[in-house]
CSV table of C-alpha atoms and ligand atoms in Angstrom, one decimal:
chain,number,residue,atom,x,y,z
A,1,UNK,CA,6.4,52.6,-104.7
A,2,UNK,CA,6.9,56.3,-104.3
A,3,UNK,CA,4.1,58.4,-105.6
A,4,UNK,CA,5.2,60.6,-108.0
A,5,UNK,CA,4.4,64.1,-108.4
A,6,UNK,CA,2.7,65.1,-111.8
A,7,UNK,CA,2.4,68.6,-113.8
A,8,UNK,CA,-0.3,69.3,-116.5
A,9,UNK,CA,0.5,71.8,-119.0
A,10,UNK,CA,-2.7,73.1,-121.4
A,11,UNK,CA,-5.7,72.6,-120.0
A,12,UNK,CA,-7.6,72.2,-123.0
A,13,UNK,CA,-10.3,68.7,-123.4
A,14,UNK,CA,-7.3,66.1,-123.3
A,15,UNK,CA,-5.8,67.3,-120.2
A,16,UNK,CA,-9.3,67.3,-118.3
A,17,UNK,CA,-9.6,63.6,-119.5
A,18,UNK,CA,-6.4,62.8,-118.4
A,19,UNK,CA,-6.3,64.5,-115.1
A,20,UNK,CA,-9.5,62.1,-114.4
A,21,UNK,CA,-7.6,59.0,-115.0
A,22,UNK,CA,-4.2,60.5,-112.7
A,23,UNK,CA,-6.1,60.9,-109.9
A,24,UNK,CA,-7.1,57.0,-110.0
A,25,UNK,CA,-3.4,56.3,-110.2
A,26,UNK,CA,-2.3,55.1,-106.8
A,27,UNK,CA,1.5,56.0,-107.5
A,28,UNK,CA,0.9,59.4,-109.5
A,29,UNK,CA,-0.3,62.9,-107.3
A,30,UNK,CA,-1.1,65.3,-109.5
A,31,UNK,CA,0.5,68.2,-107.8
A,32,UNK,CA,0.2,71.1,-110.0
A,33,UNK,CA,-1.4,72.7,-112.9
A,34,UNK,CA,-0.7,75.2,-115.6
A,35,UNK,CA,-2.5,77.5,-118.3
A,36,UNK,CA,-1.7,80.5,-119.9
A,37,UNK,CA,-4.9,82.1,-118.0
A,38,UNK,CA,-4.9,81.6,-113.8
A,39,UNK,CA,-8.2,81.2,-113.4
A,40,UNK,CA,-8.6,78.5,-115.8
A,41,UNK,CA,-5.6,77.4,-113.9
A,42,UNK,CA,-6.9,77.8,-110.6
A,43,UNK,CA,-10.0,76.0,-111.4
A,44,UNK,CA,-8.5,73.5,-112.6
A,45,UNK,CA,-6.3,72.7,-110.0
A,46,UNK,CA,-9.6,73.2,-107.6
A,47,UNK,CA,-11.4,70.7,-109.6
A,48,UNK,CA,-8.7,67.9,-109.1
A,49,UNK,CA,-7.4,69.0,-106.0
A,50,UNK,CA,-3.9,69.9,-107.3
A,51,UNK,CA,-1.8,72.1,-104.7
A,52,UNK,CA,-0.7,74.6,-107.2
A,53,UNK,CA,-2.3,76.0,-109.9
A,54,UNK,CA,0.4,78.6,-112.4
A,55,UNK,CA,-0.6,80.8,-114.9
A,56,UNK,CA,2.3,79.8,-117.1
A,57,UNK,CA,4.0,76.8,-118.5
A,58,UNK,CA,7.7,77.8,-117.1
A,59,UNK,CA,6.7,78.5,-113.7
A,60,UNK,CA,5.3,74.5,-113.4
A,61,UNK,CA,8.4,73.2,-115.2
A,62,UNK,CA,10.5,75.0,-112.8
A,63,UNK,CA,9.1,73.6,-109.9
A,64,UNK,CA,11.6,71.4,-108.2
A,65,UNK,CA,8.5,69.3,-106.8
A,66,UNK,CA,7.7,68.3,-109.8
A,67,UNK,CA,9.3,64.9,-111.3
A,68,UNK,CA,7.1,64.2,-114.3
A,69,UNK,CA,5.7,66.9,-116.8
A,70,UNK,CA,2.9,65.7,-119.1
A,71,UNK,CA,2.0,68.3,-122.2
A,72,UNK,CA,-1.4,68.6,-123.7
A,73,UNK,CA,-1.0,72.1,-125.8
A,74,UNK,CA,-1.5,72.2,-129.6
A,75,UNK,CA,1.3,70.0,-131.3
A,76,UNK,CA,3.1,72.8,-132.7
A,77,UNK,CA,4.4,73.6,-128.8
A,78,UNK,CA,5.1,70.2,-127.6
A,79,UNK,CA,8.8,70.0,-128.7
A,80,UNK,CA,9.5,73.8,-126.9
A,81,UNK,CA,8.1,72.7,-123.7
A,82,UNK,CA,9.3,69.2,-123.7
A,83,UNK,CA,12.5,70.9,-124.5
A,84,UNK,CA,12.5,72.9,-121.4
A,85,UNK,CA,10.7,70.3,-119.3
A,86,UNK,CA,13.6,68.2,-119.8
A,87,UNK,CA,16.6,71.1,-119.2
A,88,UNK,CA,14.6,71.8,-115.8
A,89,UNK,CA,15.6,67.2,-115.3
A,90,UNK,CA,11.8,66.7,-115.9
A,91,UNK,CA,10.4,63.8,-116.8
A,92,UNK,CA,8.3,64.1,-119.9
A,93,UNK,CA,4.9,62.5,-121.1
A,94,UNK,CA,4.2,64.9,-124.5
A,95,UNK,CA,0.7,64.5,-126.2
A,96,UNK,CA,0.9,62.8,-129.9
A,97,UNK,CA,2.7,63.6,-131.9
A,98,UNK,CA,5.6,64.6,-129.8
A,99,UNK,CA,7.4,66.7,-132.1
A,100,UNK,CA,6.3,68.0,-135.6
A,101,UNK,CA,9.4,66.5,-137.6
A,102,UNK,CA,12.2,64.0,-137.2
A,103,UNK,CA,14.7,66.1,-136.3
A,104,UNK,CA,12.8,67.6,-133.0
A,105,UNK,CA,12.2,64.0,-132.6
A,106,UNK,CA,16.1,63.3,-132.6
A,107,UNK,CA,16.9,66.5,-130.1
A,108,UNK,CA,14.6,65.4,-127.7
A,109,UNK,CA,15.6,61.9,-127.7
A,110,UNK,CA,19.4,63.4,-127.3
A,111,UNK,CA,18.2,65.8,-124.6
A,112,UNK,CA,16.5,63.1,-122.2
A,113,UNK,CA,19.5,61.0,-122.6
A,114,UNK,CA,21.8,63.7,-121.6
A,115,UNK,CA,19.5,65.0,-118.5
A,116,UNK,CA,18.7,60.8,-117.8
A,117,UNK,CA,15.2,61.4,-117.9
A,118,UNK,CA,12.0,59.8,-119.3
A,119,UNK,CA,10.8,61.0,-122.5
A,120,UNK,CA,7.3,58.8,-123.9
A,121,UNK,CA,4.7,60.0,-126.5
A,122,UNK,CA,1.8,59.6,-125.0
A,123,UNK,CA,0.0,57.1,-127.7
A,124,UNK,CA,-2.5,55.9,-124.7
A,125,UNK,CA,-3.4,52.6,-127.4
A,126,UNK,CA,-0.3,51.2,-127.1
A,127,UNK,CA,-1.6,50.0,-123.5
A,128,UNK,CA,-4.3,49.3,-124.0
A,129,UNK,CA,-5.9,45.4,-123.2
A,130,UNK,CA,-6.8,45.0,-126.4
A,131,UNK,CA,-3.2,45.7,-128.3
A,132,UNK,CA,-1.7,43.3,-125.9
A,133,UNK,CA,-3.8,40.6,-126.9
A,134,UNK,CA,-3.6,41.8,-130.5
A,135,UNK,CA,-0.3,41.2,-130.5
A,136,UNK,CA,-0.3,38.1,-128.8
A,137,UNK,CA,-2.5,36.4,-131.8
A,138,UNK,CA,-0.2,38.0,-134.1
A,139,UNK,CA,2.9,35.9,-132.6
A,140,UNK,CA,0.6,33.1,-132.1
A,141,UNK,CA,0.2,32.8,-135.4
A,142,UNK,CA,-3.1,32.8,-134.9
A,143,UNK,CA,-4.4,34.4,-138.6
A,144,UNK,CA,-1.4,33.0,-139.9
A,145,UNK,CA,1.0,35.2,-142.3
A,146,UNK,CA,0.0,38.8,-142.5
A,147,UNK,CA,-1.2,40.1,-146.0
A,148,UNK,CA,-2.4,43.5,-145.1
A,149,UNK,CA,-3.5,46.0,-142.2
A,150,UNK,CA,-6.8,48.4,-142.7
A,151,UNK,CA,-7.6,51.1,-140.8
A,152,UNK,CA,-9.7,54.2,-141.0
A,153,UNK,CA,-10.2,57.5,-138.2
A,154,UNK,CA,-12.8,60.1,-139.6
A,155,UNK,CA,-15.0,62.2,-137.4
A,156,UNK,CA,-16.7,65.5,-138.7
A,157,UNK,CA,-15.7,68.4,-136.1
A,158,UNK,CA,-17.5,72.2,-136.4
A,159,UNK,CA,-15.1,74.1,-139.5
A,160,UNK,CA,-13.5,76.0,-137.2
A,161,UNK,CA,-10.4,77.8,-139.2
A,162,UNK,CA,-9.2,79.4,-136.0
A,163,UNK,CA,-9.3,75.6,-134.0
A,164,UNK,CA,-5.9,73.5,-133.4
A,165,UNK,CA,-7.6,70.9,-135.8
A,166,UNK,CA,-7.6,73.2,-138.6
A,167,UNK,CA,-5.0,76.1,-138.3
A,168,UNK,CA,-1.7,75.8,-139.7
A,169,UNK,CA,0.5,77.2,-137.0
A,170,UNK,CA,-0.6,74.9,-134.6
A,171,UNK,CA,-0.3,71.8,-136.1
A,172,UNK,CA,-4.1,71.6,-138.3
A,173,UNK,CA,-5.0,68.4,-139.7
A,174,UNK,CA,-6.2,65.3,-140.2
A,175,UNK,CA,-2.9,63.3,-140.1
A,176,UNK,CA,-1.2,64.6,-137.1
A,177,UNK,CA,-4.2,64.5,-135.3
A,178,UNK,CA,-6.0,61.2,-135.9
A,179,UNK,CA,-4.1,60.1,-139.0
A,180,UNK,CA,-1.1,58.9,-136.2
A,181,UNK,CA,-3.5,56.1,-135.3
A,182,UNK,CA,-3.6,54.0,-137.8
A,183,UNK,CA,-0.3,54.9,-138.9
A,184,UNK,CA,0.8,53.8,-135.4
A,185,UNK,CA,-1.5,50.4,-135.9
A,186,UNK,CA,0.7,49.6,-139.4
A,187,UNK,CA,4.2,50.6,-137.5
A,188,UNK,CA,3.1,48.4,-134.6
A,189,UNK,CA,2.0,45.1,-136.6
A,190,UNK,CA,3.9,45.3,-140.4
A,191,UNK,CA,7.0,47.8,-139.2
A,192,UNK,CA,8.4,50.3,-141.5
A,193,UNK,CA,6.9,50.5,-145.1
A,194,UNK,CA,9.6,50.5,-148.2
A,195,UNK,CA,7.0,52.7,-150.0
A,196,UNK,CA,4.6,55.2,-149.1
A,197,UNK,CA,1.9,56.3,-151.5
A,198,UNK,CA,-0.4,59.1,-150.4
A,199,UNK,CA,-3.0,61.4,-151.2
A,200,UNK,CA,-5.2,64.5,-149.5
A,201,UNK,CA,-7.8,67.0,-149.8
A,202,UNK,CA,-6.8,70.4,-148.1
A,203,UNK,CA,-8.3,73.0,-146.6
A,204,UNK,CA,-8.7,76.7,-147.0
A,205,UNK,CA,-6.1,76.9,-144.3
A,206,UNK,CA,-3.6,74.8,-146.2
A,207,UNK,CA,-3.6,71.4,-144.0
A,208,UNK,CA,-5.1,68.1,-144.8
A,209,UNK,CA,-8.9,68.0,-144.4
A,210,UNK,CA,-8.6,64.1,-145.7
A,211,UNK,CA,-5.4,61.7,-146.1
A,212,UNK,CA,-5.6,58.5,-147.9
A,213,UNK,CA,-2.0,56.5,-147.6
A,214,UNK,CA,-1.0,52.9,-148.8
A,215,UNK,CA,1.8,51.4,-147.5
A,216,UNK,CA,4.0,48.5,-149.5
A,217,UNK,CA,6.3,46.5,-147.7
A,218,UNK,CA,9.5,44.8,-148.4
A,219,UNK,CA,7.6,41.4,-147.6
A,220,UNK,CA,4.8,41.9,-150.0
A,221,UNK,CA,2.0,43.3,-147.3
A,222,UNK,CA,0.4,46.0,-147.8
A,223,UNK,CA,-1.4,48.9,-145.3
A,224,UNK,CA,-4.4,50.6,-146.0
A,225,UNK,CA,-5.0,53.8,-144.3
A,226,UNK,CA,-7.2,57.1,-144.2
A,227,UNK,CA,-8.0,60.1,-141.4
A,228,UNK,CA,-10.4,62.7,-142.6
A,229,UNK,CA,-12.0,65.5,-140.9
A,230,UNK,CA,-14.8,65.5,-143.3
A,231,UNK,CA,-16.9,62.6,-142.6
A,232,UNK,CA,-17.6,60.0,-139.4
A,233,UNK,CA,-16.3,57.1,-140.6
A,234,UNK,CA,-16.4,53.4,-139.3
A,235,UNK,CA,-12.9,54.0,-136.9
A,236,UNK,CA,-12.1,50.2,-137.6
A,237,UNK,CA,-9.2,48.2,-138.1
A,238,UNK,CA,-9.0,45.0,-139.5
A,239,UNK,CA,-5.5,43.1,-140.0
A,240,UNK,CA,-5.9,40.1,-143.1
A,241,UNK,CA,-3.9,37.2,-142.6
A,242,UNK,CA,-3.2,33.9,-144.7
A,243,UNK,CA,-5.4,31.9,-142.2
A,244,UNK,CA,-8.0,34.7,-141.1
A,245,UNK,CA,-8.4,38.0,-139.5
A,246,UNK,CA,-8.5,40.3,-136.8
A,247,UNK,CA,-10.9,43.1,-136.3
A,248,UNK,CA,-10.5,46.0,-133.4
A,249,UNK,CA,-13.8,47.0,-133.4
A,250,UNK,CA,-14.8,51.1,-133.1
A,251,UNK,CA,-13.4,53.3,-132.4
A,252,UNK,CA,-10.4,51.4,-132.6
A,253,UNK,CA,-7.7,53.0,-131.3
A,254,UNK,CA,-9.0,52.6,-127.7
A,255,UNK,CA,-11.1,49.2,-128.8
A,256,UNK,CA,-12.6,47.2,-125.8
A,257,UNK,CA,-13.9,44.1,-128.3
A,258,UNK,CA,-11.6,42.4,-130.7
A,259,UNK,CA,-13.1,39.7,-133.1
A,260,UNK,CA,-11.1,36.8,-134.8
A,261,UNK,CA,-12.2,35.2,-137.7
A,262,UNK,CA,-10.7,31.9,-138.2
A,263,UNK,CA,-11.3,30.9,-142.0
A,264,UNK,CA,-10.2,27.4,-142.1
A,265,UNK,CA,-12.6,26.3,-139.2
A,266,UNK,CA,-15.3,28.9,-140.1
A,267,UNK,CA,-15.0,30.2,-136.4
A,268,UNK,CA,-15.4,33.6,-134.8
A,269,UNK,CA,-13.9,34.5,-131.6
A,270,UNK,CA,-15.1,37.7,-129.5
A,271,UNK,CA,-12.7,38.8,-126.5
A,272,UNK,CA,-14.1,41.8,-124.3
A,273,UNK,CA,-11.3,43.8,-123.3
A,274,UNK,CA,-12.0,46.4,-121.3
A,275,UNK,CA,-10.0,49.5,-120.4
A,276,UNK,CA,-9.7,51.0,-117.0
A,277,UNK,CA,-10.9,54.6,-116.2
A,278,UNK,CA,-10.9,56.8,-119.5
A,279,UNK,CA,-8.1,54.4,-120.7
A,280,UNK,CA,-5.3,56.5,-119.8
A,281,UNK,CA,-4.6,54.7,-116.7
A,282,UNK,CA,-2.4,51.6,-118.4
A,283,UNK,CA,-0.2,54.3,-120.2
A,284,UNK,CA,0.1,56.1,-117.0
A,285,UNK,CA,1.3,53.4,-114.4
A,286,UNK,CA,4.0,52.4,-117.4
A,287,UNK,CA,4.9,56.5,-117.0
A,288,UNK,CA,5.4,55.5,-113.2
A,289,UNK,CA,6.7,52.1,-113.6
A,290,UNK,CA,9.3,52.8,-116.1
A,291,UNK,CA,10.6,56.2,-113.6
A,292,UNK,CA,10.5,54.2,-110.3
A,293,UNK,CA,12.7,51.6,-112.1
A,294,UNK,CA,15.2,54.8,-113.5
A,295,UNK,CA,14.5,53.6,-117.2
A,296,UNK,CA,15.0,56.6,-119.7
A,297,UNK,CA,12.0,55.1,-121.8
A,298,UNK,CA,9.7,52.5,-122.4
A,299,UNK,CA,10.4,49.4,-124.1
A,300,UNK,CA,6.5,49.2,-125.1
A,301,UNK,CA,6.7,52.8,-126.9
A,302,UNK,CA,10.5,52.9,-126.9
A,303,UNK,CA,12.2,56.3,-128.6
A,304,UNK,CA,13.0,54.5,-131.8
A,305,UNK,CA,9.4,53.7,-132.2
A,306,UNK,CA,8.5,57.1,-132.2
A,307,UNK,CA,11.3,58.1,-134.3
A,308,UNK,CA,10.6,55.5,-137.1
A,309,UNK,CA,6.1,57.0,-136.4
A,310,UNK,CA,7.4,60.6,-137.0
A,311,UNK,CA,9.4,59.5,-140.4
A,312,UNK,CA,6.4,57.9,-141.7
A,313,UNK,CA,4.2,61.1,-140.7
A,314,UNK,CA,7.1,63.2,-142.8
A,315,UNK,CA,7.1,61.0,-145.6
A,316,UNK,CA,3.3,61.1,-145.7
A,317,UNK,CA,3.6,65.3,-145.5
A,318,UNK,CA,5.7,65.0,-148.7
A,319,UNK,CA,3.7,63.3,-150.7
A,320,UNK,CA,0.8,65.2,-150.1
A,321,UNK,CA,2.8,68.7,-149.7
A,322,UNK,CA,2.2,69.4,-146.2
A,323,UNK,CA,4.1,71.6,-144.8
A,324,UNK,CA,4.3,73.6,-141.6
B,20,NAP,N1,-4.2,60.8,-126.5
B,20,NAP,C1,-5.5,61.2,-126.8
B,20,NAP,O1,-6.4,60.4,-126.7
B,20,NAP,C2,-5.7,62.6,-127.3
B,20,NAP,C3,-7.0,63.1,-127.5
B,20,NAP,C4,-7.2,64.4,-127.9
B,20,NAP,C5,-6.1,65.2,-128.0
B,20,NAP,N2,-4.9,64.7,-127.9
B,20,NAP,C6,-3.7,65.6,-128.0
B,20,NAP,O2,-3.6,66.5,-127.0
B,20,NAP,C7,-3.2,67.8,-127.4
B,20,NAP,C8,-4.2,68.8,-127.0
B,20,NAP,O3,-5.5,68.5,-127.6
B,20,NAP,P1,-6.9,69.1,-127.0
B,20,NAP,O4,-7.9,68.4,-127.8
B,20,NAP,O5,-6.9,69.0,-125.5
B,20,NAP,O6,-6.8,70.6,-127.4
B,20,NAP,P2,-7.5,71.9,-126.8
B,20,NAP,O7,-8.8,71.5,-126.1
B,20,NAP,O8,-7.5,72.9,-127.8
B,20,NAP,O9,-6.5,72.3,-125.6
B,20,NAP,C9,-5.2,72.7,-125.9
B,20,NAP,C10,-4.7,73.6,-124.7
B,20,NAP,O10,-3.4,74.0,-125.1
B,20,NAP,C11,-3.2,75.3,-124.6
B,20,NAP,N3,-2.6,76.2,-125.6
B,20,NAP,C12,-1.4,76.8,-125.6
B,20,NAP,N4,-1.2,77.6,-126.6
B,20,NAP,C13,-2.3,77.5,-127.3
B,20,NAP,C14,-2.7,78.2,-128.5
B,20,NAP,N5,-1.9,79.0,-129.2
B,20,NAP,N6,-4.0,77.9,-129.0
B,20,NAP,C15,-4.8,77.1,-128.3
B,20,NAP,N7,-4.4,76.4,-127.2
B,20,NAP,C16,-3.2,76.7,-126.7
B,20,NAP,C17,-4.5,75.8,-124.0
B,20,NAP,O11,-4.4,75.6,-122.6
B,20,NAP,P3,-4.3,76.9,-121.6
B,20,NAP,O12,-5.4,77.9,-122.1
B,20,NAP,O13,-4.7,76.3,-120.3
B,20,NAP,O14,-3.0,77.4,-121.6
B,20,NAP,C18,-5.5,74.8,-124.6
B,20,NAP,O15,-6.6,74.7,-123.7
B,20,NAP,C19,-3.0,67.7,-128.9
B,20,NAP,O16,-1.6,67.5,-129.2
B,20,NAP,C20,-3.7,66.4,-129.3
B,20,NAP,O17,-3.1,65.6,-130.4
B,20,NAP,C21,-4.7,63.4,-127.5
């Protein structure tokens, strides 16, 4: 396989982590590295051993080296620079959630048709061991008919009004941030919901500090689902079935242990799953595999998936009056 030639835009916490994980990755190079500062770029690229280091986001995307573009800024930027990235016939791994609303979802989607490239949101838990094998017992049957999915994210970061995680105009809070996980988990194992109920508690900055959501479903299940900024809370997701249930233990959304319960033979099974590097390697070889084999996305996190995730997100935002 040809190695393929990586760019990091934002060089914030997630694109440190991720740039550990790339450098495992025996078809990925990461070749170059961009801030809005050059010596954060610079030492950056020094760190990692990138060959270029740019102290902006158009100069990487214009790169003709470059094949595959992945975007870690603030949310509120992805679509712009995945935009671009894509114009410049860039492939494109954006940070979740890709876009802020469906209808950047839908230009993207059109764009990296149009320029035959790869577009993917980056929701590393979709590789993970653990959701493969989750999804294996589901079509195994092995907790029988699903009733209802649970699931929970809550951590307690510094109030920092100024911070991506609280500040309107950059995409602040809870549900586009950690919210997307369990939202994700429901899309992945119940599909779209025929009703969304939903409730929050904002901040002074106008975003949701907590978001409580039930989902109903044309088949009776239900989904059970919370992100708040304002307490640590468990991180686990449990899935109820007619025969038993599933639990991804904490933090869930990159879970190494998954428990089944069986109820009719009283039985508990433990699997120990673990993920390779920071866990960003699975989602990053399917980046590679799915370019090498000239796919436009991935049929693991395929573009209607993240359309139907974004709708969800938007119907959530109404009920609770999020705007942006
Ligand atoms: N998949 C995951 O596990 C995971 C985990 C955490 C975060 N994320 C996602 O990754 C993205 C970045 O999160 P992060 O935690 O890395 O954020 P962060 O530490 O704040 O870094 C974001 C970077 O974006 C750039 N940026 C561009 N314009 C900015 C602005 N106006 N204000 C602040 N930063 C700006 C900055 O890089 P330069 O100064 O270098 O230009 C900054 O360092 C988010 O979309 C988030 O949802 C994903």
């Amino acid at each position: 396989m040809k190695q393929l030639n990586w760019g990091i835009i934002g060089l914030g916490k997630m694109a440190r982590i991720f740039a550990e994980d790339l450098v495992q990755v025996e078809t990925a190079r990461l070749y170059a590295a961009a801030s809005r500062t050059i010596d954060k770029a610079t030492a950056f690229a020094t760190d990692f051993n990138a060959e270029k280091a740019y102290s902006s986001y158009e100069e990487l995307i214009e790169d003709e080296k470059i094949d595959v573009v992945y975007i870690a800024t603030p949310h509120a930027f992805h679509f712009d620079l995945a935009m671009q990235s894509l114009r410049a016939k860039k492939h494109v791994l954006c940070e979740k959630p890709m876009c802020m609303n469906v209808q950047q979802t839908k230009e993207l989607i059109a764009e990296a048709k149009k320029q035959k490239r790869f577009l993917m949101e980056a929701i590393w838990t979709r590789f993970m061991p653990t959701t493969k094998k989750l999804l294996e017992l589901l079509n195994e049957n092995r907790i029988g008919k699903l009733i209802s999915v649970e699931a929970d994210f809550g951590f307690k970061p510094k109030m920092n009004l100024e911070s991506r995680l609280f500040k309107k105009s950059l995409g602040g809070g809870s549900l586009l941030d950690i919210g997307i996980y369990p939202v994700f988990l429901s899309l992945l194992c119940l599909g779209k919901p025929s009703k969304i109920n939903a409730l929050a508690r904002k901040t002074t900055t106008g975003v949701d500090y907590s978001c409580y959501m039930l989902f109903d479903y044309a088949t009776e299940e239900k989904a059970i689902l919370k992100s708040t900024f304002e307490n640590q809370t468990p991180c686990e997701a449990e899935l109820f079935g007619t025969k038993g249930s599933i639990k991804l233990h904490s933090r869930f959304h990159h879970s190494e242990q998954l428990e089944v319960l069986d109820e009719q033979r009283n039985t508990v099974e433990i699997f120990e799953l673990p993920y390779q590097g920071n866990g960003y390697i699975h989602e990053i070889e399917e980046v590679n595999s799915c370019i090498q084999q000239g796919k436009t996305e991935s049929n693991l996190l395929s573009h209607q998936f993240s359309l139907d995730l974004v709708k969800i997100l938007e119907d959530v935002k109404k009920q609770i009056g999020l705007t942006y």
